[in-house]
Short mmCIF file of C-alpha atoms in Angstrom, two decimals:
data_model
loop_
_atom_site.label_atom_id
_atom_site.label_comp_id
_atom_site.label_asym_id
_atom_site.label_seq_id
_atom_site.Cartn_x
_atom_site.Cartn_y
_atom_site.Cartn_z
CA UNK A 1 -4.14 -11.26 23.37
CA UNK A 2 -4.03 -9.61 19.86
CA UNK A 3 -1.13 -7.65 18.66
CA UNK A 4 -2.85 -4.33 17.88
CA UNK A 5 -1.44 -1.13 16.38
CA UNK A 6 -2.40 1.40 19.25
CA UNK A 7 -3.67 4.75 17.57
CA UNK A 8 -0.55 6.91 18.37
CA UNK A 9 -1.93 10.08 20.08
CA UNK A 10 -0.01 13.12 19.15
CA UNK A 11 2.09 11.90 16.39
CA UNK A 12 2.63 13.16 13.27
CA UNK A 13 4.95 11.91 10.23
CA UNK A 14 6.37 14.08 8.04
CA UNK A 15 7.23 13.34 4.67
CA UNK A 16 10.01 14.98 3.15
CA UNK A 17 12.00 14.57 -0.63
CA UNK A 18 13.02 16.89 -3.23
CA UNK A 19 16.63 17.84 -4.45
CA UNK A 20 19.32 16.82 -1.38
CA UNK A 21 21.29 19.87 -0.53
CA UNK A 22 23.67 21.42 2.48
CA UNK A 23 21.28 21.68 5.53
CA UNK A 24 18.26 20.15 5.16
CA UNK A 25 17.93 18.36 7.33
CA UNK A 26 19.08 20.97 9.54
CA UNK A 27 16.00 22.65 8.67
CA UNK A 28 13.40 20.04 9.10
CA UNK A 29 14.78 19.21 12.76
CA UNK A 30 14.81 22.58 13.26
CA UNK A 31 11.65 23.09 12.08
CA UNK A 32 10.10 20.21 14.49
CA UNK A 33 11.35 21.63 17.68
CA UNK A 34 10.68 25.56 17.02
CA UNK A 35 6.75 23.95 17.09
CA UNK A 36 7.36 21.96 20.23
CA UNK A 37 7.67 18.47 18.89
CA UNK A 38 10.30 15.94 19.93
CA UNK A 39 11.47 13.52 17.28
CA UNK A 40 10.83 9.57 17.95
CA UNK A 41 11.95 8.09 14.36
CA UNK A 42 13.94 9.82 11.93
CA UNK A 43 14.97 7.82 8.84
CA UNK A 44 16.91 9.45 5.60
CA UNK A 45 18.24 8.69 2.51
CA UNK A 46 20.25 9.94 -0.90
CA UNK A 47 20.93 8.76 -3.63
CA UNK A 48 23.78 10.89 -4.95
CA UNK A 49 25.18 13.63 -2.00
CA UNK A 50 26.40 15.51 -5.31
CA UNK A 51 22.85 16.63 -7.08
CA UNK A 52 20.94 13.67 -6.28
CA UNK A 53 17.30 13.01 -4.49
CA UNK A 54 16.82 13.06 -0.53
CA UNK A 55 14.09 11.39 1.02
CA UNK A 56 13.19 11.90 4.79
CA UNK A 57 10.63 10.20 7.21
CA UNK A 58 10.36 11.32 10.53
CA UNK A 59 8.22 10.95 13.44
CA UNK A 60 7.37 13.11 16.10
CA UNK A 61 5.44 14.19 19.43
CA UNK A 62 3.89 16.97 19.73
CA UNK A 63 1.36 17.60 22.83
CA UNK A 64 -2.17 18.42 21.30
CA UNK A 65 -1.17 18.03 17.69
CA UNK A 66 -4.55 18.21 17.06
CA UNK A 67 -4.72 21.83 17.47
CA UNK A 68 -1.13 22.67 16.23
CA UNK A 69 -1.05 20.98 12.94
CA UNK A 70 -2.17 24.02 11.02
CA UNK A 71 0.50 26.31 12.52
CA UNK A 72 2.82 23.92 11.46
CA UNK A 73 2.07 22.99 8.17
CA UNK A 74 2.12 27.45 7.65
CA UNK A 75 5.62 26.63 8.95
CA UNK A 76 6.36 23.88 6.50
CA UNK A 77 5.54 26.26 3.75
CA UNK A 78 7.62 29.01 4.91
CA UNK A 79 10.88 27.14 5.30
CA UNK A 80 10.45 24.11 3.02
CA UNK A 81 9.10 25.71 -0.25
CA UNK A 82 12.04 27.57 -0.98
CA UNK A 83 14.34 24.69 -0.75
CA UNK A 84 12.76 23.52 -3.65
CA UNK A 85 11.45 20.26 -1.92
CA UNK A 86 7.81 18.45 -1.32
CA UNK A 87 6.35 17.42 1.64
CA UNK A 88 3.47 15.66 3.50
CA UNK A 89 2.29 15.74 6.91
CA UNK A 90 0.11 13.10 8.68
CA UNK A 91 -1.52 12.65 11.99
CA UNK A 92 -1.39 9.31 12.72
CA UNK A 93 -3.97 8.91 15.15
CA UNK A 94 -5.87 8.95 12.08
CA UNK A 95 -6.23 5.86 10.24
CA UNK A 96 -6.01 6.10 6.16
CA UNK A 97 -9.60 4.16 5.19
CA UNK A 98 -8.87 1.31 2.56
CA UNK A 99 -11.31 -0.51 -0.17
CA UNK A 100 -10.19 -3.41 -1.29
CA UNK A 101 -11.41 -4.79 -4.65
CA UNK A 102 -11.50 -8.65 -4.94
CA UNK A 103 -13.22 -11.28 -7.75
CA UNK A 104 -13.26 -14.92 -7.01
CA UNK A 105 -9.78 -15.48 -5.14
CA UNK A 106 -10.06 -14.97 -1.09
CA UNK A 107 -6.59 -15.60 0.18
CA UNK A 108 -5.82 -12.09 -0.16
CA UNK A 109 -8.84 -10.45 0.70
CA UNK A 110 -9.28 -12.58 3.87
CA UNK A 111 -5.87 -12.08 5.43
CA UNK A 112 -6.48 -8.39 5.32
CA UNK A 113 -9.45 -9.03 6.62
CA UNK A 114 -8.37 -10.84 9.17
CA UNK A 115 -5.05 -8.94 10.20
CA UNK A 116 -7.14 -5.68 10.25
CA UNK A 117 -9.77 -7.50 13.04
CA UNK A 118 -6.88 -8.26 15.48
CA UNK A 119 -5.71 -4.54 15.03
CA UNK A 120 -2.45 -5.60 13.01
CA UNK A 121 -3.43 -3.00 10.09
CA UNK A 122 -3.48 0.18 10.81
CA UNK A 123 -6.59 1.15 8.44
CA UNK A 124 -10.17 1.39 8.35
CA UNK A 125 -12.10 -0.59 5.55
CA UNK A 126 -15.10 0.45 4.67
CA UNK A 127 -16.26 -1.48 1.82
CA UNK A 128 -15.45 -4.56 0.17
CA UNK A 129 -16.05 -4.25 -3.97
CA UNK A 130 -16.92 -7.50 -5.88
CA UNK A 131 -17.28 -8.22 -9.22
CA UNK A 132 -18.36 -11.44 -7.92
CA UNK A 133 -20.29 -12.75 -5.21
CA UNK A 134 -18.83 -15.91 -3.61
CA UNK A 135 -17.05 -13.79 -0.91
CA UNK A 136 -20.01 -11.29 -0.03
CA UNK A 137 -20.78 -13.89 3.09
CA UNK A 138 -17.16 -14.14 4.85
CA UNK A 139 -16.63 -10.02 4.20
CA UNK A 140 -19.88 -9.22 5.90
CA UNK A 141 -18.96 -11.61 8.99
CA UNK A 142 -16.37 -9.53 9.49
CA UNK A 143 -18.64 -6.67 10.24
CA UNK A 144 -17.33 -4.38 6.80
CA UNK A 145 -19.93 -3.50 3.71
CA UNK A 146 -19.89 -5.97 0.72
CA UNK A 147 -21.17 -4.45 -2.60
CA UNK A 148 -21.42 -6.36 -5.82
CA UNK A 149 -20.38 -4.59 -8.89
CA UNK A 150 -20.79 -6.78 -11.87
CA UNK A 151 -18.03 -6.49 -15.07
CA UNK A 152 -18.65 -8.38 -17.82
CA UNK A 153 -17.35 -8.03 -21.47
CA UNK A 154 -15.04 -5.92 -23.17
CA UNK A 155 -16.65 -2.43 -21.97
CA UNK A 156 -15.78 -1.93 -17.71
CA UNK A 157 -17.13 1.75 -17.82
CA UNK A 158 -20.12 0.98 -16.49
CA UNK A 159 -18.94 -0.65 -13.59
CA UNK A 160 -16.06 1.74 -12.79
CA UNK A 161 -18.85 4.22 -12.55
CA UNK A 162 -19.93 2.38 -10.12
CA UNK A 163 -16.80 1.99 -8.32
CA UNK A 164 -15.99 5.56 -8.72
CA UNK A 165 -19.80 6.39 -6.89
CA UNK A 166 -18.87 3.67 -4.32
CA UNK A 167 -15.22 5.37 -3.08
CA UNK A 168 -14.77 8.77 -4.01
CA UNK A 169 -14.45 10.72 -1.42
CA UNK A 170 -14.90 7.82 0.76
CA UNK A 171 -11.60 6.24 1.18
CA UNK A 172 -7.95 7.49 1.15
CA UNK A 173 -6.64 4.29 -1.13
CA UNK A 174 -7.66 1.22 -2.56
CA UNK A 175 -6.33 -2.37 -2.47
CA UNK A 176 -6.63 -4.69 -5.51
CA UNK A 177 -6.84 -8.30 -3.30
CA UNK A 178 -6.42 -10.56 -6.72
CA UNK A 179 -9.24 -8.27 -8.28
CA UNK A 180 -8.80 -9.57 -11.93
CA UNK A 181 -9.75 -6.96 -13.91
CA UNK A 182 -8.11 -4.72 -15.61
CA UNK A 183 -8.07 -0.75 -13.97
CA UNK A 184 -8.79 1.65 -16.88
CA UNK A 185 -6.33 4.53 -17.27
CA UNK A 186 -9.61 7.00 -17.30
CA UNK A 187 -10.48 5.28 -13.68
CA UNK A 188 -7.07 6.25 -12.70
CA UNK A 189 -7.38 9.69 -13.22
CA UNK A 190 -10.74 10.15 -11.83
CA UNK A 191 -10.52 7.96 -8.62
CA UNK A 192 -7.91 10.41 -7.19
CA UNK A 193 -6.33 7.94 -4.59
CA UNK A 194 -3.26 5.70 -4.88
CA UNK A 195 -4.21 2.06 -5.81
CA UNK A 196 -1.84 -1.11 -4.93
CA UNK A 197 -1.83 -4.88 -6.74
CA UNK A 198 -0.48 -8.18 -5.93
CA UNK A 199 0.49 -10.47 -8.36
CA UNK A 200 2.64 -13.61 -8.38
CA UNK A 201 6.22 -12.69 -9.78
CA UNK A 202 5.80 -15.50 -12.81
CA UNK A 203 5.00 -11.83 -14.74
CA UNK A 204 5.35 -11.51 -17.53
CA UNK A 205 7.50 -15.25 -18.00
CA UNK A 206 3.97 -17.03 -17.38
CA UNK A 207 1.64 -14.40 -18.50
CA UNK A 208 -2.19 -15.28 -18.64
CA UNK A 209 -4.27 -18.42 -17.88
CA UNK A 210 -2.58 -21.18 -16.05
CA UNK A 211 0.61 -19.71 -14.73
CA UNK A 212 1.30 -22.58 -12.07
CA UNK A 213 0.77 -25.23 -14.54
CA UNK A 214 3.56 -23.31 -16.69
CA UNK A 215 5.81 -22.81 -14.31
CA UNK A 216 5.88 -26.44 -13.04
CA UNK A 217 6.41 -27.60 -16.74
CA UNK A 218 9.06 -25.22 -16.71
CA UNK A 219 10.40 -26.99 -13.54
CA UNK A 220 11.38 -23.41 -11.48
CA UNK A 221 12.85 -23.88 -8.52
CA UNK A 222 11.56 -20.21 -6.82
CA UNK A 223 8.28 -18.76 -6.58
CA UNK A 224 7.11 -15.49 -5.70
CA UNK A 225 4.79 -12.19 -5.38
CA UNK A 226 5.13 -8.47 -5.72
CA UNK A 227 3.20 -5.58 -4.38
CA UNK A 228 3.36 -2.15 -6.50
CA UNK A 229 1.25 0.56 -7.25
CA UNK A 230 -1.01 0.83 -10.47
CA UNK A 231 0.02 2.90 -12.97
CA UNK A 232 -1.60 2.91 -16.41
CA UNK A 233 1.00 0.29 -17.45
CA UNK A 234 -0.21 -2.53 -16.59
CA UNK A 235 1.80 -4.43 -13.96
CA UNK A 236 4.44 -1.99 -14.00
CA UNK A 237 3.83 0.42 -11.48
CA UNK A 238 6.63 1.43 -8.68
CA UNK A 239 7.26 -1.91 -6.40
CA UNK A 240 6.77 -1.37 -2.71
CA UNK A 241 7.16 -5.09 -1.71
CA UNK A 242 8.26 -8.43 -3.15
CA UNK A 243 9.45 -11.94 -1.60
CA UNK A 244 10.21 -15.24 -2.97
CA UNK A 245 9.85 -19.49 -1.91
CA UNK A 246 11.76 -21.89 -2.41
CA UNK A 247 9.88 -24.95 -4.37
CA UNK A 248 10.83 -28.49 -5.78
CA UNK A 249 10.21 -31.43 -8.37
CA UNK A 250 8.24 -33.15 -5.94
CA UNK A 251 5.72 -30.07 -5.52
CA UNK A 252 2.23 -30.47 -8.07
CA UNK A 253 1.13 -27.12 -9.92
CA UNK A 254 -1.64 -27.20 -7.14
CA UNK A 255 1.27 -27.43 -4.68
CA UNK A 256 3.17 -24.64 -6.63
CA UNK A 257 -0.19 -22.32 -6.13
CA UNK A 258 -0.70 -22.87 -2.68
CA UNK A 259 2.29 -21.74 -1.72
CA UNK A 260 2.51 -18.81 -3.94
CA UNK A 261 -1.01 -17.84 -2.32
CA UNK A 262 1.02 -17.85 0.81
CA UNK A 263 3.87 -15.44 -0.19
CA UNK A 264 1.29 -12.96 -1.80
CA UNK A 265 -0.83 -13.10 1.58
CA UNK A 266 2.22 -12.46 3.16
CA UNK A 267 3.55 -9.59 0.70
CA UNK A 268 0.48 -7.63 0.22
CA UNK A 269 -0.02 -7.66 3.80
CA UNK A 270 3.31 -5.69 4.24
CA UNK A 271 2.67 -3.50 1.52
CA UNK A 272 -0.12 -1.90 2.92
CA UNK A 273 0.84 -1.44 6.34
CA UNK A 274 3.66 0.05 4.76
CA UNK A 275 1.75 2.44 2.95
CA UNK A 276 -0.94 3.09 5.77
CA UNK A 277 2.48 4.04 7.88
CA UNK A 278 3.66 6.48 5.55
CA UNK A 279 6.72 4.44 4.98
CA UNK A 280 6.51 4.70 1.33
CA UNK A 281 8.09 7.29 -0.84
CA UNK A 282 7.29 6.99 -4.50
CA UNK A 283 9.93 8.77 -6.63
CA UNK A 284 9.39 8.22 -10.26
CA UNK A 285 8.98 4.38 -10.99
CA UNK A 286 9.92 3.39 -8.23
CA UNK A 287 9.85 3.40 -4.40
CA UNK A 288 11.86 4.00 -1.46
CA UNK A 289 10.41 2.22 1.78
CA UNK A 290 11.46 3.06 5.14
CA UNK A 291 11.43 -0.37 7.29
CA UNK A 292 13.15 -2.10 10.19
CA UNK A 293 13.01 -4.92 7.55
CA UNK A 294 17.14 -5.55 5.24
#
């Protein structure tokens, strides 16, 4: 029997962080039972008790949220605002609806795919976006829209217009499965949503074509893959996830690849349930992320 991620009925998670200070969190718990909600995760954390950031996560239940939630955002406002700190509040019975952007690559694309049918991703996916076509007949067994946006040449505009028609207003944030072209910073500021890569960690020691090949003349002894968000530097958004294998002499540049296809299935796959949980706090250039995982 599959391992789904149940909807959870009458749950909301409230993001919290802003400047940490004497009894805030006094206030947010306060705050959650004043509307009739009982708290099932709470996770915190500071950087510096003495003038530093504070960052909050924390689940609750609250009987017919549905109808509440206004009332208690109002509430939010009132008592949250004048601390000085920023907040979000989610229902999570509602799942955050992802695109995912892929070229020729599938590992990526498919284990989403794939974790997302047994119910492992919280999400819904309604399109796949290709500037290729070699993956339009796997996407579409799994049920979810395939649309071909061709990019050739120096100028993308045209088809990030086309991308831009495709999700705005569509989708809540977008997944780059090994989509190998290069997200314009004009795209970025018109597509509204955030956007998160995966890309083996050779960057930037074995930058451009080959990197495998590179790294086994090199003779490296790790491999790996990180997860971050896209920021108009390129590759050096916030990181939300990252993990590494262990590799040998023995192991071909074909061997090296396969495996590193297998961390950054593995990696991108926790990055977005991650983000679809709300676990991830972005705080300048980087990210703090709220899991059961060390």
């Amino acid at each position: 029997m599959s391992p789904h991620i149940e909807p959870k009925r009458d749950h909301a998670c409230l993001i919290v962080h802003g400047p940490d200070q004497p009894g805030l969190v006094a206030a947010v718990t306060g705050l959650v039972t004043r509307n009739k909600g009982n708290i099932v995760t709470l996770d915190q954390y500071s950087d510096n008790p003495e003038g530093g950031a504070f960052f909050q996560r924390v689940v609750f239940h609250r009987p017919d949220l549905a109808a509440a939630i206004d009332e208690i955002e109002a509430d939010l406002a009132k008592t949250l605002k004048p601390l000085g700190v920023e907040w979000t509040l989610t229902d999570q019975s509602i799942p955050k609806r992802m695109a995912i952007l892929v070229s020729t690559s599938d590992h990526c694309l498919l284990e989403l795919l794939w974790r997302h049918r047994r119910g492992e991703l919280p999400v819904t996916i309604p399109m796949v976006i290709s500037n290729h076509t070699n993956t339009a007949e796997d996407v579409r067994t799994f049920g979810i829209p395939f649309f071909h946006v061709p990019s050739q040449g120096p100028d993308k505009s045209e088809a990030e217009a086309k991308i831009l028609e495709l999700v705005k207003g569509n989708v809540d944030f977008i997944v780059l499965a090994r989509y190998m072209q290069i997200i314009s910073e004009d795209f970025l500021e018109k597509v509204g949503v955030p956007i998160i890569n995966i890309h083996h960690s050779f960057l930037p020691a074995f930058i451009g074509a080959a990197p495998y090949r590179k790294a086994k003349e090199r003779g490296v002894k790790l491999i790996g893959a990180t997860s971050h968000y896209v920021t108009k530097d390129l590759d050096e958004g916030p990181i939300i996830e990252q993990d590494v294998a262990r590799v040998n002499h023995a192991m071909d540049a074909a061997d090296l690849q396969a495996r590193g296809a297998y961390v950054e299935r593995a990696v991108l796959s926790r990055a977005v349930q991650w983000h679809a949980e709300d676990r991830v706090i972005r705080h300048g250039n980087h990210t703090i992320v709220f899991t059961d995982r060390p």
